[in-house]
mmCIF file of C-alpha atoms in Angstrom:
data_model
loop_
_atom_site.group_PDB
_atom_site.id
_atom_site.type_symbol
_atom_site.label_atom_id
_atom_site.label_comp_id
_atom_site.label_asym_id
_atom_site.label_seq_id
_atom_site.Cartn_x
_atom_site.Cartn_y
_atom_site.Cartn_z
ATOM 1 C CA UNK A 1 -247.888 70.512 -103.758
ATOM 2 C CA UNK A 2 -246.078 67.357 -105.085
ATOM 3 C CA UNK A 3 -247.294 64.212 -104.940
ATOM 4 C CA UNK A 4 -244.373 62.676 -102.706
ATOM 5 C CA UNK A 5 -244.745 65.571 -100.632
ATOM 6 C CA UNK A 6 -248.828 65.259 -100.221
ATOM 7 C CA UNK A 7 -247.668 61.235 -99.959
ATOM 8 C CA UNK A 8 -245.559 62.030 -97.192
ATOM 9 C CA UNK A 9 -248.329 64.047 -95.319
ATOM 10 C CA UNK A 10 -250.949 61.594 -95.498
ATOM 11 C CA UNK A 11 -248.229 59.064 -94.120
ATOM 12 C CA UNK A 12 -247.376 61.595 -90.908
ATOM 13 C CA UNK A 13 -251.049 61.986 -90.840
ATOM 14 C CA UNK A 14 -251.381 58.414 -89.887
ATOM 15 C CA UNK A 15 -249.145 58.800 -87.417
ATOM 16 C CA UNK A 16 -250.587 62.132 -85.333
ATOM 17 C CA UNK A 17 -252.517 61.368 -81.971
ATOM 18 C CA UNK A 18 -254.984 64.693 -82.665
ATOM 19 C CA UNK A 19 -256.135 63.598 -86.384
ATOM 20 C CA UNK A 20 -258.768 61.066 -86.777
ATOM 21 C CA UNK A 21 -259.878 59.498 -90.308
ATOM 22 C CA UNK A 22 -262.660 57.300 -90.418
ATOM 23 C CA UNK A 23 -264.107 55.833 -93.081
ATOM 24 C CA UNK A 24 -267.358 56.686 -94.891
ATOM 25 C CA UNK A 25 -268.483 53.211 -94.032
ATOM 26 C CA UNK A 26 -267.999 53.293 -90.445
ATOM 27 C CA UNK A 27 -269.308 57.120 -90.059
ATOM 28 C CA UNK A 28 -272.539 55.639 -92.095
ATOM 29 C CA UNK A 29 -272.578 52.557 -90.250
ATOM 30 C CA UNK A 30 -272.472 54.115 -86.753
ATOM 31 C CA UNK A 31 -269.467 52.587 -85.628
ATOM 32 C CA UNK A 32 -267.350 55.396 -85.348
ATOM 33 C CA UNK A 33 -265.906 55.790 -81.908
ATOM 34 C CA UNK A 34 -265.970 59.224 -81.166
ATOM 35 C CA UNK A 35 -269.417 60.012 -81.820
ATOM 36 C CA UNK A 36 -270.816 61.247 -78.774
ATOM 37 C CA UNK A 37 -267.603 60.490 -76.827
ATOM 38 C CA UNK A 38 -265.281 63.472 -78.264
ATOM 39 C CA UNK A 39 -264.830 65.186 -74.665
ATOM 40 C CA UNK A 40 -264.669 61.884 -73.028
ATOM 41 C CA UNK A 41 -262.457 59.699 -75.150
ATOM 42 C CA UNK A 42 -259.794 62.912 -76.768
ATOM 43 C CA UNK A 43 -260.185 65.731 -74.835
ATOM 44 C CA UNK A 44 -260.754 63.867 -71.209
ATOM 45 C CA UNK A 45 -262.671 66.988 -70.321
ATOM 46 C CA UNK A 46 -266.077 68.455 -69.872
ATOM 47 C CA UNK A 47 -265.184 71.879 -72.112
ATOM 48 C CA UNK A 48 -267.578 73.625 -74.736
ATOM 49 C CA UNK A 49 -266.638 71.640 -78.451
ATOM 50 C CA UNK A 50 -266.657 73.778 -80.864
ATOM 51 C CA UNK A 51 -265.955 72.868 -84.978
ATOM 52 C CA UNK A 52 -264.093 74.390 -87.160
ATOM 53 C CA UNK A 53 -265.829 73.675 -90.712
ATOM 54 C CA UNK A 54 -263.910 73.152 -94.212
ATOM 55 C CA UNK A 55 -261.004 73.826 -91.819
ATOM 56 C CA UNK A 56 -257.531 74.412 -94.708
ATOM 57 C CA UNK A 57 -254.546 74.128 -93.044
ATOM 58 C CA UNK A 58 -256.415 74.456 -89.719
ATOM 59 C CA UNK A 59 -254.716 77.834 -88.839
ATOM 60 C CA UNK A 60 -257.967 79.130 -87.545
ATOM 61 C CA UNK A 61 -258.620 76.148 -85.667
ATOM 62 C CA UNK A 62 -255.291 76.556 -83.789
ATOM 63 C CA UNK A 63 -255.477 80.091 -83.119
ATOM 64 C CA UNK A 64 -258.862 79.314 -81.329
ATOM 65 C CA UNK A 65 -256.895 76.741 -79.569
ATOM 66 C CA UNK A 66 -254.384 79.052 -77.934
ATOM 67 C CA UNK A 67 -256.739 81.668 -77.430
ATOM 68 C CA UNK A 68 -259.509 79.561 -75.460
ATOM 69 C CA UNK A 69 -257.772 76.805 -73.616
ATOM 70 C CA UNK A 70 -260.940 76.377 -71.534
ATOM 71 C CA UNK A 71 -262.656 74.992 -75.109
ATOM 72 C CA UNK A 72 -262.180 72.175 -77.338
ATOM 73 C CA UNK A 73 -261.476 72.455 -80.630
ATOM 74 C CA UNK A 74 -261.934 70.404 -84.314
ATOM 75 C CA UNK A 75 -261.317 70.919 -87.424
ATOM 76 C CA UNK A 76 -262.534 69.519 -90.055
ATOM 77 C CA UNK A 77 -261.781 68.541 -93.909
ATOM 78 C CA UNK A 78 -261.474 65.887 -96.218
ATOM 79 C CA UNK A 79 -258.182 67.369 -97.248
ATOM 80 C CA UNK A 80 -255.705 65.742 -94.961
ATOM 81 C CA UNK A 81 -252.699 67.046 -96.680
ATOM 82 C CA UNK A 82 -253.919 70.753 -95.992
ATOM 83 C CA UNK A 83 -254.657 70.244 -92.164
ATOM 84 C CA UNK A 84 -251.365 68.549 -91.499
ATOM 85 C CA UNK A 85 -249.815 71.745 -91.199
ATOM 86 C CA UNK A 86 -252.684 72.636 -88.042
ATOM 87 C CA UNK A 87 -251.780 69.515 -86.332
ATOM 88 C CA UNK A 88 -248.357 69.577 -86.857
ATOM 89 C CA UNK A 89 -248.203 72.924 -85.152
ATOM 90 C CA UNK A 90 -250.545 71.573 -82.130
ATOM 91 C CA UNK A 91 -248.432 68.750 -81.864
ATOM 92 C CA UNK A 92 -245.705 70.819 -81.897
ATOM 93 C CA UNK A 93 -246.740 73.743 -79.444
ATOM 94 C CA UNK A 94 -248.043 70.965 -77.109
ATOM 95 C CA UNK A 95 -252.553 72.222 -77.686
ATOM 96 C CA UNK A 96 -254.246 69.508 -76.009
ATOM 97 C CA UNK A 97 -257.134 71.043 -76.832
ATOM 98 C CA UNK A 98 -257.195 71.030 -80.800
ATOM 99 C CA UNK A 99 -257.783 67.551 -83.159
ATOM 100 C CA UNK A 100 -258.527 67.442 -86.712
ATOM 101 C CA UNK A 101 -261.217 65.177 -88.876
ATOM 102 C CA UNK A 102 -261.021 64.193 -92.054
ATOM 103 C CA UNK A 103 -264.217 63.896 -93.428
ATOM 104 C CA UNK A 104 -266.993 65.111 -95.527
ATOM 105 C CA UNK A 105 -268.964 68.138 -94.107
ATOM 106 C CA UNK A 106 -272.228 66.433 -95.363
ATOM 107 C CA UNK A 107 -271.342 63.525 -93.586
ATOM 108 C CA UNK A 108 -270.594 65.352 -90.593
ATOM 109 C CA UNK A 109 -273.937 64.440 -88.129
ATOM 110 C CA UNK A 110 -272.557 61.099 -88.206
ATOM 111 C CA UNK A 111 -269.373 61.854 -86.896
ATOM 112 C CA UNK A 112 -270.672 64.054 -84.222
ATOM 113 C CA UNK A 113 -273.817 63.028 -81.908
ATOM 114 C CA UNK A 114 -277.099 65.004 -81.653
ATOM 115 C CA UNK A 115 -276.344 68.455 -79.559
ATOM 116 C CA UNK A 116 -272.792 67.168 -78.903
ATOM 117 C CA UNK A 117 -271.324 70.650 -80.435
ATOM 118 C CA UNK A 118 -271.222 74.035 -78.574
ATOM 119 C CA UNK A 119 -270.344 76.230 -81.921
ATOM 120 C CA UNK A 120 -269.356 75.907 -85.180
ATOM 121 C CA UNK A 121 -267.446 78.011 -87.156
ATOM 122 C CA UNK A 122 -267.261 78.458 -91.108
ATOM 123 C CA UNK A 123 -264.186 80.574 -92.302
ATOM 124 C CA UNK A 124 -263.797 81.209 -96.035
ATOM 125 C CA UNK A 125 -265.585 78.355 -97.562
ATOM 126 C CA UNK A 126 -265.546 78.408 -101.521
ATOM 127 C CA UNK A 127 -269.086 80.529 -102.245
ATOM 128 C CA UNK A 128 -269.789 78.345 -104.738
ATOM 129 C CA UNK A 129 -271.652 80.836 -107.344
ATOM 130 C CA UNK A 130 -272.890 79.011 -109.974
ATOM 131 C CA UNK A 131 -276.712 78.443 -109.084
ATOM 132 C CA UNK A 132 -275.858 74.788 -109.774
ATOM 133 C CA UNK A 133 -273.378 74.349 -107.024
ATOM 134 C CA UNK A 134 -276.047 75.638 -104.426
ATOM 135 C CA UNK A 135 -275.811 72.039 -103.022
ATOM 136 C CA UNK A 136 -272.277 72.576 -102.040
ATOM 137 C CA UNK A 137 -272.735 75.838 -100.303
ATOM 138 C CA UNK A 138 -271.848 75.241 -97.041
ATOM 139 C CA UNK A 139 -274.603 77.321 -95.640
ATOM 140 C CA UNK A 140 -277.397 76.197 -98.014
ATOM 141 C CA UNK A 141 -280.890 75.066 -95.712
ATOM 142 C CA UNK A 142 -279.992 71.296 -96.200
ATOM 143 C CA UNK A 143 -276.351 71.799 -94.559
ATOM 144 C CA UNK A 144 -277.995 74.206 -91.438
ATOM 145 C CA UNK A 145 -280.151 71.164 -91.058
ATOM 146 C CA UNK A 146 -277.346 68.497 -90.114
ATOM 147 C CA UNK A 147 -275.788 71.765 -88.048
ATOM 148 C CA UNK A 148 -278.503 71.802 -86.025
ATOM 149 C CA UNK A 149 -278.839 68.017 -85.300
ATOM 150 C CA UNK A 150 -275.648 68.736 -83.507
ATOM 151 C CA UNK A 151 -275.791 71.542 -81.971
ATOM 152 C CA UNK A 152 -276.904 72.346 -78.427
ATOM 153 C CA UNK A 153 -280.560 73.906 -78.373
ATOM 154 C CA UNK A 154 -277.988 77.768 -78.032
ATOM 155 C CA UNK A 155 -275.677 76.567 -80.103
ATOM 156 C CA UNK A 156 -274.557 78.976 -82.505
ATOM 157 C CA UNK A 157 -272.695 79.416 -86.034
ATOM 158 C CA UNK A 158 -270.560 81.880 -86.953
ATOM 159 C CA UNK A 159 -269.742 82.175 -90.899
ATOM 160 C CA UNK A 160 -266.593 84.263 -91.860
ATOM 161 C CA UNK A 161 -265.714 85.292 -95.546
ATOM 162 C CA UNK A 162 -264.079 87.889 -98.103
ATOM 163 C CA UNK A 163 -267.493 86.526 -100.268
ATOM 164 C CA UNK A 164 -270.111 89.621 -100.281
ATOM 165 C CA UNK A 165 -272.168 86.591 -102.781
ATOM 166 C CA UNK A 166 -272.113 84.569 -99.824
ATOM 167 C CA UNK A 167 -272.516 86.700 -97.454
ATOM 168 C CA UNK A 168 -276.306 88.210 -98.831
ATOM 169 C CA UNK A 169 -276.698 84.431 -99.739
ATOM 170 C CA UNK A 170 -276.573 82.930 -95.655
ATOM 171 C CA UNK A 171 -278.414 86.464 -94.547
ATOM 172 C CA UNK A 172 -281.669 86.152 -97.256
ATOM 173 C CA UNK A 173 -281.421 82.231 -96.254
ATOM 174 C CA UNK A 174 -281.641 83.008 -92.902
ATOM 175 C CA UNK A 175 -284.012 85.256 -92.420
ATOM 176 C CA UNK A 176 -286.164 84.076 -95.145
ATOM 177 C CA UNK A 177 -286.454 80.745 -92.569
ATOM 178 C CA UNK A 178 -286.133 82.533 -89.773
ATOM 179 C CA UNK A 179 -283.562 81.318 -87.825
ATOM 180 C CA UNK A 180 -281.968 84.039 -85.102
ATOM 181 C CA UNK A 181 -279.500 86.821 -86.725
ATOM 182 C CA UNK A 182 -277.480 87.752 -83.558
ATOM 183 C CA UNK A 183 -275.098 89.805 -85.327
ATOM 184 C CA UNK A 184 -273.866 90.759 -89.269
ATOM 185 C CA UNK A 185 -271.274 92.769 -90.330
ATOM 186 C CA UNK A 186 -270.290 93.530 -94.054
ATOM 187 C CA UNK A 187 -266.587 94.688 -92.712
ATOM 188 C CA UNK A 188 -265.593 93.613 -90.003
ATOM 189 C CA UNK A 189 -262.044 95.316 -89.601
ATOM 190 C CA UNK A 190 -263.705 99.084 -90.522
ATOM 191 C CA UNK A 191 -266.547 98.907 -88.242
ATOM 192 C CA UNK A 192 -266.395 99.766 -84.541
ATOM 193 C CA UNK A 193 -267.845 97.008 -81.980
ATOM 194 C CA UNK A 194 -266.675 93.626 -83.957
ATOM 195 C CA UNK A 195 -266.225 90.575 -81.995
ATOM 196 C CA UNK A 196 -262.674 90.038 -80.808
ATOM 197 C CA UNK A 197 -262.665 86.420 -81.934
ATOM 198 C CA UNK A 198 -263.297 87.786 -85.503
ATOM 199 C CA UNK A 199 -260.706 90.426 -85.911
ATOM 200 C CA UNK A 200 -258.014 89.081 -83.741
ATOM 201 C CA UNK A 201 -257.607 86.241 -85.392
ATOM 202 C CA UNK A 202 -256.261 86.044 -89.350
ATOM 203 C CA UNK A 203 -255.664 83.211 -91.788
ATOM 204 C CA UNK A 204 -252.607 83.574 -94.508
ATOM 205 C CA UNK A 205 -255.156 84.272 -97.308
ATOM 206 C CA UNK A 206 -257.535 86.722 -95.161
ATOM 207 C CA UNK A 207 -254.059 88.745 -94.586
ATOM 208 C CA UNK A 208 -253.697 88.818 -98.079
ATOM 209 C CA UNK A 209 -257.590 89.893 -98.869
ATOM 210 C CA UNK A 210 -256.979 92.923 -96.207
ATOM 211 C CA UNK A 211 -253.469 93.911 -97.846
ATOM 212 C CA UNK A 212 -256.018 94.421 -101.455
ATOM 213 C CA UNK A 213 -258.218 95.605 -99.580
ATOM 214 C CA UNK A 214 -261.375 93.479 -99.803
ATOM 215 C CA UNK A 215 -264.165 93.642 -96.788
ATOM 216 C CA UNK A 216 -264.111 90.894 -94.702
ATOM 217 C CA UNK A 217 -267.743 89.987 -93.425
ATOM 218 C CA UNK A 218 -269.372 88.204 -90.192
ATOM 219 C CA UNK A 219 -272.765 86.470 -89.429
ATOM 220 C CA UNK A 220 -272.881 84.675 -86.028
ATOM 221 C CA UNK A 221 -276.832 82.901 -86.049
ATOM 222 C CA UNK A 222 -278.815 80.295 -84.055
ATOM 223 C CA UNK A 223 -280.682 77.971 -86.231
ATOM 224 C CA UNK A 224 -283.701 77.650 -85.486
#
């Protein structure tokens, strides 16, 4: 993507009513709006909030959108120019119900209160494989710990990806701390009995893993 273009998004970024972008200070600082007051202040509704973590071009986000009207939706990424296409398209198609953050997921229990969030979702996050980029898995223990500050006491997480690496990596995590598997799947488009959110909904790249074939797994958990 150019930089005039990426210029240019940032700009209309600005200008959106769903996208918010505060700064690190005022997330650290506790001054950000929203915290606490997402349903009350955006939405202007009581409905389940549920995140949409490391978000892209918010496609998933969106699809969630239309599917559940009766939930509210974020998504969330410090790469603004990516999600403008997700808000654009809410804008466009008139989804009260969607908004986008841009922000840092380990930031992200400042943006959000304590058990403020319903669900979270995770879809394709880089696996990170080197064992020194363990800190930037987006599952690692640290990360579960600010999901959890969150989260309602049943809140759950569901984690998405073409990565087997990751996959095994969030399972042995999980169960080696024992938090609550409520269901894994290492395919979830060949196995009979997958959640309908999973395989109903597709990103541009996850189309493209399925077209070469590669197994697209599931872990939906309660941290415990």
């Amino acid at each position: 993507m150019g930089s005039k273009n990426k210029l240019k998004r940032f700009n209309e970024n600005e200008t959106f009513a769903n996208v918010f972008q505060p700064s690190r200070d005022e997330l650290v600082t506790n001054q950000f709006h929203l915290k606490g007051q997402w349903n009350k202040i955006f939405f202007k509704n009581e409905n389940p909030l549920v995140l949409e973590l490391g978000c892209g071009k918010g496609e998933y986000s969106v699809a969630l959108a239309k599917k559940y009207p009766n939930r509210n939706f974020i998504g969330v990424d410090i790469k603004g120019a990516r999600f403008w296409r997700g808000a654009k398209t809410a804008l466009e198609e008139n989804l009260p119900n969607v908004g986008f953050l841009r922000t840092q997921i380990e930031l992200i229990d400042h943006a959000f209160a304590n058990k403020e969030v319903d669900e979270i979702w995770i879809t394709f996050p880089d696996p990170q494989i080197k064992y020194k980029r363990t800190k930037h898995r987006m599952t690692n223990s640290e990360f579960l710990e600010r999901y959890k500050t969150i989260l309602k006491p049943e809140g759950v997480v569901n984690l998405k990806t073409d990565s087997e690496f990751m996959h095994g990596y969030t399972l042995g995590l999980l169960h080696g701390a024992g938090h609550e598997v409520l269901y894994a799947n290492h395919n979830v488009y060949k196995q009979e009995g997958s959640p309908e959110e999973v395989t109903s909904i597709q990103t541009f790249y996850e189309s493209q893993y399925l077209e070469q074939n590669k197994p697209i797994t599931y872990i939906r958990f309660k941290i415990k």
